[in-house]
Coordinates of C-alpha atoms in Angstrom, one line a residue:
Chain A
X1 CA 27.4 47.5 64.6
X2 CA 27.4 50.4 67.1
X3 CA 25.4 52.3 64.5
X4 CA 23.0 49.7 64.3
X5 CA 22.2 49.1 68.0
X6 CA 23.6 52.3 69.9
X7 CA 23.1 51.0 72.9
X8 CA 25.4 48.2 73.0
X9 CA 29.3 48.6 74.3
X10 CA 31.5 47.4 71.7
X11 CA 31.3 43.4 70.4
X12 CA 28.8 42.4 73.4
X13 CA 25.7 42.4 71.8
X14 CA 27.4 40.8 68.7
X15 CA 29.2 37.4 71.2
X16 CA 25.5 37.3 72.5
X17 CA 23.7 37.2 69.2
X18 CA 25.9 34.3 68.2
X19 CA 26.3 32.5 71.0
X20 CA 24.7 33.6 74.2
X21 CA 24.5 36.6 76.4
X22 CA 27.3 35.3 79.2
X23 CA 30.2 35.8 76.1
X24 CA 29.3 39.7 75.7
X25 CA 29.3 39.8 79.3
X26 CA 32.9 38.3 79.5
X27 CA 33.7 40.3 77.0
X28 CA 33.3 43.5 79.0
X29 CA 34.3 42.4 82.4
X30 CA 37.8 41.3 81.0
X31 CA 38.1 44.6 79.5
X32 CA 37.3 45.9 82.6
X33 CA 39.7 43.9 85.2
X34 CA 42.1 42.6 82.3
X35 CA 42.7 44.3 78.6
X36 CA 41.3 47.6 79.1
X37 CA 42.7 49.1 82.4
X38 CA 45.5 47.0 81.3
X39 CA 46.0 49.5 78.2
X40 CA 45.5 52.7 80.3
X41 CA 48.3 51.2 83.1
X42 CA 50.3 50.5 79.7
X43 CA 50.2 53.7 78.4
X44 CA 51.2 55.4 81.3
X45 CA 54.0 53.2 82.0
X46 CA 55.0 53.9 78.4
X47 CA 54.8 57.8 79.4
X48 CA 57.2 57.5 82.3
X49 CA 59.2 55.3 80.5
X50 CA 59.8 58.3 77.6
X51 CA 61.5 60.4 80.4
X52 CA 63.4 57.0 81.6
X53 CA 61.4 56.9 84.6
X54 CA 61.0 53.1 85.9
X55 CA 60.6 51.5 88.5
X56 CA 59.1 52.7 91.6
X57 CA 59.2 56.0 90.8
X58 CA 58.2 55.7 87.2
X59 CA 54.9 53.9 88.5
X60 CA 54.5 56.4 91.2
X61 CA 54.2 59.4 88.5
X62 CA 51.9 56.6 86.4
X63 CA 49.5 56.1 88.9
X64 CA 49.1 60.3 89.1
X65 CA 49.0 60.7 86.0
X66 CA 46.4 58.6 86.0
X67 CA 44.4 59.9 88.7
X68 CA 44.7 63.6 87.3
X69 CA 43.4 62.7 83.7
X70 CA 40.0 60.6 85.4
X71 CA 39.7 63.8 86.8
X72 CA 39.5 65.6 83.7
X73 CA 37.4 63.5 82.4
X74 CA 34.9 63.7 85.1
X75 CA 34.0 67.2 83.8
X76 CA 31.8 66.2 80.3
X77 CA 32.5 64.6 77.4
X78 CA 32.9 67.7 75.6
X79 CA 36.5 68.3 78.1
X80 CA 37.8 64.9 76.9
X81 CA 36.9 64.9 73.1
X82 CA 38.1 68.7 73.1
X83 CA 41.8 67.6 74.5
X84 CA 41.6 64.3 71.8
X85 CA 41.3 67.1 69.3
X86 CA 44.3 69.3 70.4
X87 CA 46.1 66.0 71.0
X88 CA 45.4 64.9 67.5
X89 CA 46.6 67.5 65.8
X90 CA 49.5 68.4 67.9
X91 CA 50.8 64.8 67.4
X92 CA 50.5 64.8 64.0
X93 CA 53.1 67.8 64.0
X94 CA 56.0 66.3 64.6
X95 CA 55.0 63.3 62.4
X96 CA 54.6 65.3 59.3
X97 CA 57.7 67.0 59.9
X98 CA 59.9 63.5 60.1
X99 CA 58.1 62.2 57.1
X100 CA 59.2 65.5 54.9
X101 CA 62.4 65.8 56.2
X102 CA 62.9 62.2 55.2
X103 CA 61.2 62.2 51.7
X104 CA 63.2 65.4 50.6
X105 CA 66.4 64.9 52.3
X106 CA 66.8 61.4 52.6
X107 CA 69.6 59.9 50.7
X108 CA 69.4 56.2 51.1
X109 CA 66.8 54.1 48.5
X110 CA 66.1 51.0 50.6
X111 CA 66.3 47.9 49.2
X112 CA 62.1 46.8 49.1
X113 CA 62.6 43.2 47.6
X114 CA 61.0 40.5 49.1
X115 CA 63.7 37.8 49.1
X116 CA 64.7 37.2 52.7
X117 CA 68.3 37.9 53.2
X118 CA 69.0 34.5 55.1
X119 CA 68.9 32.6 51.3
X120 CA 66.5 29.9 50.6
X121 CA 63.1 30.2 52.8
X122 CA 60.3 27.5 52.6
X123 CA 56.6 29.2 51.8
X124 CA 55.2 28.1 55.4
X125 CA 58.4 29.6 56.8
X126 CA 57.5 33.1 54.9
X127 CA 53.6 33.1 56.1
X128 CA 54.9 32.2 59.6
X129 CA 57.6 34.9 59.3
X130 CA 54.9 37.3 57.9
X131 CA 52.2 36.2 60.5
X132 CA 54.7 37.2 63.2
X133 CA 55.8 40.3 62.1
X134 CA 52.1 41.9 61.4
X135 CA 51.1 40.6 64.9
X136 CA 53.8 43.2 66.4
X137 CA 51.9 45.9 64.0
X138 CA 48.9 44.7 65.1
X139 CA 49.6 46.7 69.0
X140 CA 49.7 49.9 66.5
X141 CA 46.0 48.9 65.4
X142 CA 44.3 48.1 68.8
X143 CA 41.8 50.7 70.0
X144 CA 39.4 51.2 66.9
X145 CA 36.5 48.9 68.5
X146 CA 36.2 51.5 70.8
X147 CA 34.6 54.2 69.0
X148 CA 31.1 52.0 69.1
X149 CA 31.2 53.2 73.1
X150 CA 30.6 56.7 72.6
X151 CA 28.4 56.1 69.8
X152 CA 25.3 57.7 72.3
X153 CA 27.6 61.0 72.2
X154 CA 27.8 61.1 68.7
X155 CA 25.6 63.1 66.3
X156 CA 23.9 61.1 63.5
X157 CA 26.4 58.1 64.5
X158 CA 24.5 56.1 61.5
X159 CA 26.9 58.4 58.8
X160 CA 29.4 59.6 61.3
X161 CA 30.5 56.3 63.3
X162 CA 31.3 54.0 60.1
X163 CA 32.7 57.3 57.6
X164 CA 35.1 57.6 61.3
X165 CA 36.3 54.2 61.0
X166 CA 36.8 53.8 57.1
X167 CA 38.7 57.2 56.7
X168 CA 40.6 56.3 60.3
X169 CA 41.7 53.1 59.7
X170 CA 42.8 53.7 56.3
X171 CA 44.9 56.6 56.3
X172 CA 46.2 55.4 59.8
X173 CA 47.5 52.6 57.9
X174 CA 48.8 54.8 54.8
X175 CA 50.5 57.3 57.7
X176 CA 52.4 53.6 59.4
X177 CA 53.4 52.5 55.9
X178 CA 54.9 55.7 55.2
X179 CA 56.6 56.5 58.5
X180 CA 58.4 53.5 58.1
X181 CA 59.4 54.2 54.9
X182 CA 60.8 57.6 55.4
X183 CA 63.0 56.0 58.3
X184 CA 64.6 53.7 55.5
X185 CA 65.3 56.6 53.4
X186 CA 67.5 58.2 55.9
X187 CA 69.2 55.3 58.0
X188 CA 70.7 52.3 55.5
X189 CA 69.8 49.1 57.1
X190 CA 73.0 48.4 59.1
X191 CA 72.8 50.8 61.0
X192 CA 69.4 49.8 61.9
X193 CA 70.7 46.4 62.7
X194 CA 73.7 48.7 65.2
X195 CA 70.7 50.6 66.9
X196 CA 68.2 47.9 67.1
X197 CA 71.0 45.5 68.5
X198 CA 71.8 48.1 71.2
X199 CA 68.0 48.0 72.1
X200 CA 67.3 51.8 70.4
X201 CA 64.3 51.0 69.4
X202 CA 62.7 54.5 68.8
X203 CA 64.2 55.0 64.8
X204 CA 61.9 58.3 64.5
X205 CA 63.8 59.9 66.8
X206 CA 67.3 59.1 65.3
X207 CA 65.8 60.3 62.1
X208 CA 65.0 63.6 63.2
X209 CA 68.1 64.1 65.1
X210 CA 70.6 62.6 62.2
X211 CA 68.2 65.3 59.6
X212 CA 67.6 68.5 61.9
X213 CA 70.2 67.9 64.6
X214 CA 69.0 68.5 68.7
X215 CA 66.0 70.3 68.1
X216 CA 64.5 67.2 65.5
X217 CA 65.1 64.9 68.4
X218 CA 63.5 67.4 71.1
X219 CA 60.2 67.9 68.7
X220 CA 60.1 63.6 68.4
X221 CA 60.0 63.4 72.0
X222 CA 57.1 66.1 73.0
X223 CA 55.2 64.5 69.9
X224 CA 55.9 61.4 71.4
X225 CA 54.2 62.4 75.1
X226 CA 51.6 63.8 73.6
X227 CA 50.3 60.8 72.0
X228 CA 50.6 58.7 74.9
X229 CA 48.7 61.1 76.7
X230 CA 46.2 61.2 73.9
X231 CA 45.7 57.7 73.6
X232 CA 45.7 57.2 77.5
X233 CA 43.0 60.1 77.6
X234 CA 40.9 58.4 74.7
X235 CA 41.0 54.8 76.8
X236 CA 39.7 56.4 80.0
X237 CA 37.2 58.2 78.3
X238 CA 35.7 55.0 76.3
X239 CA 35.9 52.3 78.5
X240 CA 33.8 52.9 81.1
X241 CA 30.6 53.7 78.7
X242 CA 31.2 50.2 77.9
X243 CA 30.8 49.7 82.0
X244 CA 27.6 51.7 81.9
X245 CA 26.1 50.3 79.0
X246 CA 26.7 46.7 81.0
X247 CA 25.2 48.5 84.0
X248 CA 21.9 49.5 82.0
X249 CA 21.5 45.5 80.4
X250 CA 21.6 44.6 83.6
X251 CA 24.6 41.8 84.8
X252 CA 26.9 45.1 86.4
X253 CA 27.1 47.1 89.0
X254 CA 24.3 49.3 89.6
X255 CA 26.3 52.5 90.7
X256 CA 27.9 52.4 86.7
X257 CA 24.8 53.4 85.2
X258 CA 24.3 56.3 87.1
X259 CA 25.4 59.5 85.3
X260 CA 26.5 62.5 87.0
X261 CA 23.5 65.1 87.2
X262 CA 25.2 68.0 85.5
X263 CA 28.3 66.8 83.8
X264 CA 26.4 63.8 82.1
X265 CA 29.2 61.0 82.5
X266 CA 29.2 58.1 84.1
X267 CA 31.1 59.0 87.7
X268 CA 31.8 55.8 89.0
X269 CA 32.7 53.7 86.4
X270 CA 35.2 56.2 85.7
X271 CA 36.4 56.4 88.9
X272 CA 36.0 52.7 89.5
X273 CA 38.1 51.9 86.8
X274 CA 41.5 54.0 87.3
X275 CA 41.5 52.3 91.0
X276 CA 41.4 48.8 88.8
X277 CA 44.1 50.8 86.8
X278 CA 46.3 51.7 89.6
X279 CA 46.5 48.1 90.7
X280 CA 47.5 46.4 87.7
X281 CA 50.1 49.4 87.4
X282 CA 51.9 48.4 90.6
X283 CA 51.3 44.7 90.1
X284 CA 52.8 43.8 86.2
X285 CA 55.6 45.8 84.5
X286 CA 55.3 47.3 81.0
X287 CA 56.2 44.3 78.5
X288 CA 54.1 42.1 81.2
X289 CA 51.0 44.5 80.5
X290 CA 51.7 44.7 77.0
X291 CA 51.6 40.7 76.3
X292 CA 48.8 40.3 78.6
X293 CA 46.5 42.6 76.6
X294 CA 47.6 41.1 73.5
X295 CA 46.8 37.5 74.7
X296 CA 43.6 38.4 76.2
X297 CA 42.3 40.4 73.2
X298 CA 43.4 37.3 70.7
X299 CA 41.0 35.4 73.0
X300 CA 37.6 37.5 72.0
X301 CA 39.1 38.0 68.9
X302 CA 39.0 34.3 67.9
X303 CA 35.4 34.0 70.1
X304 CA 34.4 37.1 67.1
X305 CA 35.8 35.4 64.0
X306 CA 34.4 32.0 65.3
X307 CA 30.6 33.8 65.6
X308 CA 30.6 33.8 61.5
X309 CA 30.3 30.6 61.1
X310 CA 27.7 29.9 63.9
X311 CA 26.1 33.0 62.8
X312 CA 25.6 31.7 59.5
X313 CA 24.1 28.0 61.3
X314 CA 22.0 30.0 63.2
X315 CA 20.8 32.7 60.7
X316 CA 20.8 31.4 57.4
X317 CA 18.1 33.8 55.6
X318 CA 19.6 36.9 56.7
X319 CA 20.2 39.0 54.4
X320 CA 23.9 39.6 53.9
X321 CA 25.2 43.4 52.4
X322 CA 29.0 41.6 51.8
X323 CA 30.6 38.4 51.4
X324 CA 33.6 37.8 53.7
X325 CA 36.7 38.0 50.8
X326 CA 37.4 34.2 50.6
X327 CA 34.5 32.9 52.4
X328 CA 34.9 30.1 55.3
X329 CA 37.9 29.1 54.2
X330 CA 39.6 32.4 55.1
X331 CA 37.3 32.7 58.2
X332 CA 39.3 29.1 59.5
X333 CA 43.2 30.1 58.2
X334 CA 42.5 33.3 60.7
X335 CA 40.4 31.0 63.6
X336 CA 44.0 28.4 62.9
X337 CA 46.6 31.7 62.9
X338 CA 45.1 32.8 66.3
X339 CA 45.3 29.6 67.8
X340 CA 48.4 28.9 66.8
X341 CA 49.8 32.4 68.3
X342 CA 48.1 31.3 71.5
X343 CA 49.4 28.4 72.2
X344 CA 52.5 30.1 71.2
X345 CA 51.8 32.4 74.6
X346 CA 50.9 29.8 76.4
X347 CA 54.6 28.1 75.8
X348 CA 56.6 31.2 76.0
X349 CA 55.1 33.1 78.8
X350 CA 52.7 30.5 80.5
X351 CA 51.6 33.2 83.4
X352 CA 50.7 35.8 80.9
X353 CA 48.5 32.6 79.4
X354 CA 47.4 31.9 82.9
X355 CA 45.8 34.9 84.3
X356 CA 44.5 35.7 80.5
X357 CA 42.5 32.5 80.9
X358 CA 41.3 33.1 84.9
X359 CA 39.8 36.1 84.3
X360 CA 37.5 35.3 82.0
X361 CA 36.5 32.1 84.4
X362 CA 36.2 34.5 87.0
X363 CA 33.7 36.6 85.0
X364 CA 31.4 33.2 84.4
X365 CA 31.3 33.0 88.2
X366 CA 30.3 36.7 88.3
X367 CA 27.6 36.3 85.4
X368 CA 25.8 34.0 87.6
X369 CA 25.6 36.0 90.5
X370 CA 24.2 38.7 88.8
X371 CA 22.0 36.5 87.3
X372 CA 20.7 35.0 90.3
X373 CA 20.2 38.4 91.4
X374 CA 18.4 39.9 88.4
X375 CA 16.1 36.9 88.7
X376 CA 15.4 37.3 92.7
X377 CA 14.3 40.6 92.3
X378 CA 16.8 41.9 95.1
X379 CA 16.8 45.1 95.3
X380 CA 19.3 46.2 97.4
X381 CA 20.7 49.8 96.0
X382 CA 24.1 50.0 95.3
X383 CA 26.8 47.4 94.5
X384 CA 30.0 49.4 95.2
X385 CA 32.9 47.3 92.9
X386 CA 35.9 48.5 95.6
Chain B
X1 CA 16.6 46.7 68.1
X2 CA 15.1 47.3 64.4
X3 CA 12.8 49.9 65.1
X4 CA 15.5 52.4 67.0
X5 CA 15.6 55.4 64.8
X6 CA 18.5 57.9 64.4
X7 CA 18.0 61.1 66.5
X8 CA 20.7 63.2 65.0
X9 CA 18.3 66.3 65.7
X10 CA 18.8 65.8 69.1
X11 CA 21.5 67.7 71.3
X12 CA 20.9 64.7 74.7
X13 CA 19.7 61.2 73.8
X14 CA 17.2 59.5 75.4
X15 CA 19.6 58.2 78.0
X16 CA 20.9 61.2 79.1
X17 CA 24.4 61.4 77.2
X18 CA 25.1 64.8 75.1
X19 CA 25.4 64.4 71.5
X20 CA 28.6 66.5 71.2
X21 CA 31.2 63.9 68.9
X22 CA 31.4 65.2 65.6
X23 CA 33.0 63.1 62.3
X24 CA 36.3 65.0 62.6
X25 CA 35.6 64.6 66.7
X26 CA 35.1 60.5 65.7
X27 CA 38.2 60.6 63.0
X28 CA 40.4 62.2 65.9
X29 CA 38.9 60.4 68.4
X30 CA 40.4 57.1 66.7
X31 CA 43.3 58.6 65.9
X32 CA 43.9 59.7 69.6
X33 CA 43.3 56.1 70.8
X34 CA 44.9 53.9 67.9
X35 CA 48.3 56.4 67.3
X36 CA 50.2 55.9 70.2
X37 CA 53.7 55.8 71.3
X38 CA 53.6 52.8 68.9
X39 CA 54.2 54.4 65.7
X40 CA 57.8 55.4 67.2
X41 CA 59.1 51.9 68.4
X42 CA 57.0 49.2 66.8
X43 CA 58.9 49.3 63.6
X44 CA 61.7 48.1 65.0
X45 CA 60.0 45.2 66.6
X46 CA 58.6 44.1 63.3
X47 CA 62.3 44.7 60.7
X48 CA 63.6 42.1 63.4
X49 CA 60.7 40.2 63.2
X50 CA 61.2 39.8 59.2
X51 CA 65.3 39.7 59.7
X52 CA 65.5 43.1 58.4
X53 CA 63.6 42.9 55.0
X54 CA 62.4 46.1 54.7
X55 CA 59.7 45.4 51.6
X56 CA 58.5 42.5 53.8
X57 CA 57.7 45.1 57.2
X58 CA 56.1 47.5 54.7
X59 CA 53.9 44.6 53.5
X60 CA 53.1 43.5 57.1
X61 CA 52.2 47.0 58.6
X62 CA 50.0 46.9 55.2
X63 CA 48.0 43.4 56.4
X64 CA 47.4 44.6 60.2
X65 CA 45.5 47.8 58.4
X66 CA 43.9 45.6 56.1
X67 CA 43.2 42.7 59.5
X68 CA 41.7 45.6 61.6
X69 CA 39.3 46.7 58.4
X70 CA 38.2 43.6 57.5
X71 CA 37.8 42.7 61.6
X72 CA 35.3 46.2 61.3
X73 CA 33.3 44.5 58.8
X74 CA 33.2 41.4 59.6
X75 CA 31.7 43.0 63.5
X76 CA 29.4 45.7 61.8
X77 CA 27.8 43.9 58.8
X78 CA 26.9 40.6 60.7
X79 CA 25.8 42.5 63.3
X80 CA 22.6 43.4 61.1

């Protein structure tokens, strides 16, 4: 899509195609006040929380790390996307190393059948089981939409945005599948049960500490920082092209489409958006911030999967390169599965449902204004979002 | 929209931004946003999720790769 139409952020040109232009709008101001600074705050808290820093003090260090990496970025694209590179490949290190240690030394052979353990399972019981278990992988998988925001710094993004996807997405999901695997070759399943039960979660690490002692663990953990930092890093430099490219259609902030004169980046949306950041940092804690993204992104997500059907109403001579694998009927399991994890939220943790759903119905009331003012012709300079 | 043609040639775009982001720099770009602390903890989230069948978490971090593919298309193609 982002190669098609460069100048769209993301989905938002896609929700207004199929339904109208306030959707792609809401779209992008929830990423803006909800899910996206609500993934940077995440992955800083998840930083601090490596070095068992929380609470006050773990937000504290947060919040600067915060401010110190928006000010990195203010300095070019090329200073962001060179430190994504580094970050990349130092990440990968320790990785690699787990996966070999565990492939050549490991002595257990997992048991891989598919019969659930507890006996006698109904089918709906397995999907549901199934349903639930890729929704926690799913978390692992957010972030790829992303790369249509910086399509405007990428050369020839017609070859080099969709190649970026196909070959990231699939060996990111070969290198998940794997990792997981080389932790069942080393520790046999009760004691994953021991260390999952005494809420050690982080099985790479025992791994590399159980295979090549101390120094296993200390590589697991600096890999470990480093790809927070890298992902954190590659959030604050993509959202807030989204911002400018909102900015530029029109229903934002004027001061986001401004680019700064010699470093070519858009100043204040950057800016604008790690004070958004901060807040949400002091106001929810980790797990809060983690279900809230999820919830709110399920909401576009089914608002996406929904648009193929109306697209197909609404456009029915255009001309289609692929059929969807199963047609409608697979288009309405997923629409079903999505509602049925968010009403799910809604029973389990109805604020995280709450302010999900009042964001977005704060955006409507936004849309309009902007509206209103687009169509008075007021042109009074700068909107300034603090 | 139609008529926008590729500048590749070009080092700034017509709105100002530097063309700088290479395929490795988009490959790694993804890779620094979507392999996060996850990778380390998830795993464990998802064994209890299946009650410890292994062959069943395998399968599932399978389907979200195969969900956030087919979610790419889905956005890309219909987007034409």
């Amino acid at each position: 899509m982002g190669a098609m139409i460069p100048k769209a952020g993301g989905m938002t040109l896609y929700l207004n195609t199929a339904y109208h232009p306030i959707f792609g709008f809401l779209n992008g101001f929830n990423s803006w006040v909800l899910s996206g600074s609500g993934s940077i705050a995440a992955g800083a808290l998840a930083l601090t929380g490596i070095f068992g820093l929380t609470g006050t003090t773990g937000k504290l260090i947060a919040s600067l790390f915060v401010i110190v990496l928006t000010i990195y970025n203010l300095f070019g694209i090329k200073a962001g996307s060179t430190f994504q590179n580094i970050a990349m490949v130092a990440k990968m290190i320790p990785i690699i190393i787990i996966m070999v240690a565990a492939f050549t030394m490991g002595t257990e052979s997992p048991d891989l059948s598919l019969t659930p353990s507890g006996g006698d399972i109904s089918f709906g019981g397995m999907v549901s089981m199934i349903a639930f278990a890729t929704l926690a992988t799913l978390w692992a998988y957010e972030g790829w939409v992303n790369l249509n925001t910086i399509t405007e710094e990428m050369k020839n993004p017609k070859r080099n945005l969709p190649l970026s996807l196909i070959i990231a997405i699939g060996s990111i999901t070969l290198l998940y599948v794997l990792f997981n695997l080389a932790i069942y070759k080393v520790i046999p399943i009760d004691d994953i049960k021991e260390l999952i039960g005494e809420e050690e979660y982080y099985l790479g690490t025992e791994v590399a500490m159980r295979l090549l002692g101390g120094v296993g663990g200390t590589i697991v953990i600096i890999g470990m920082v480093i790809s927070q930092i890298g992902s954190t890093n590659g959030m604050i430099i993509a959202f807030p092209r989204t911002h400018y490219a909102m900015a530029v259609e029109g229903h934002f902030f004027k001061a986001f489409k401004k680019l700064h004169p010699k470093y070519r980046v858009p100043s204040t949306a950057i800016i604008c958006q790690a004070v958004i950041t901060i807040i949400l940092l002091w106001l929810r804690d980790l797990d809060q911030l983690t279900s809230l993204v999820v919830f709110s992104n399920m909401l576009f997500n089914v608002l996406v999967i929904i648009a193929v059907p109306v697209l197909r109403k609404k456009m029915p001579d255009a001309e289609r390169p692929y059929r969807v694998w199963g047609g409608l009927p697979t288009i309405y399991i997923t629409i079903a599965i999505y509602f049925a994890m968010m009403i799910n939220t809604l029973l389990e943790d109805p604020l995280t449902a709450f302010i999900g759903l009042i964001v977005p119905a704060i955006g409507v009331v936004v849309y309009f204004i902007f509206d209103r003012k687009i169509k008075a012709e007021a042109r009074n300079g700068q909107t300034n979002c603090q | 929209m139609k008529s926008f043609k590729d500048n590749g040639e070009s080092s700034v775009s017509k709105s100002g931004f530097k063309q700088e982001i290479g395929l490795f720099g988009g490959v790694s770009f993804l890779g620094g946003i979507m392999i996060g602390g996850g990778i380390f903890y998830l795993g464990s989230y998802v064994l209890m999720r299946t009650e410890f069948n292994m062959g069943l978490a395998l399968i599932c971090w399978g389907i979200g790769g195969i969900i956030t593919c087919w979610e790419d298309f889905v956005l890309r193609k219909w987007a034409q």
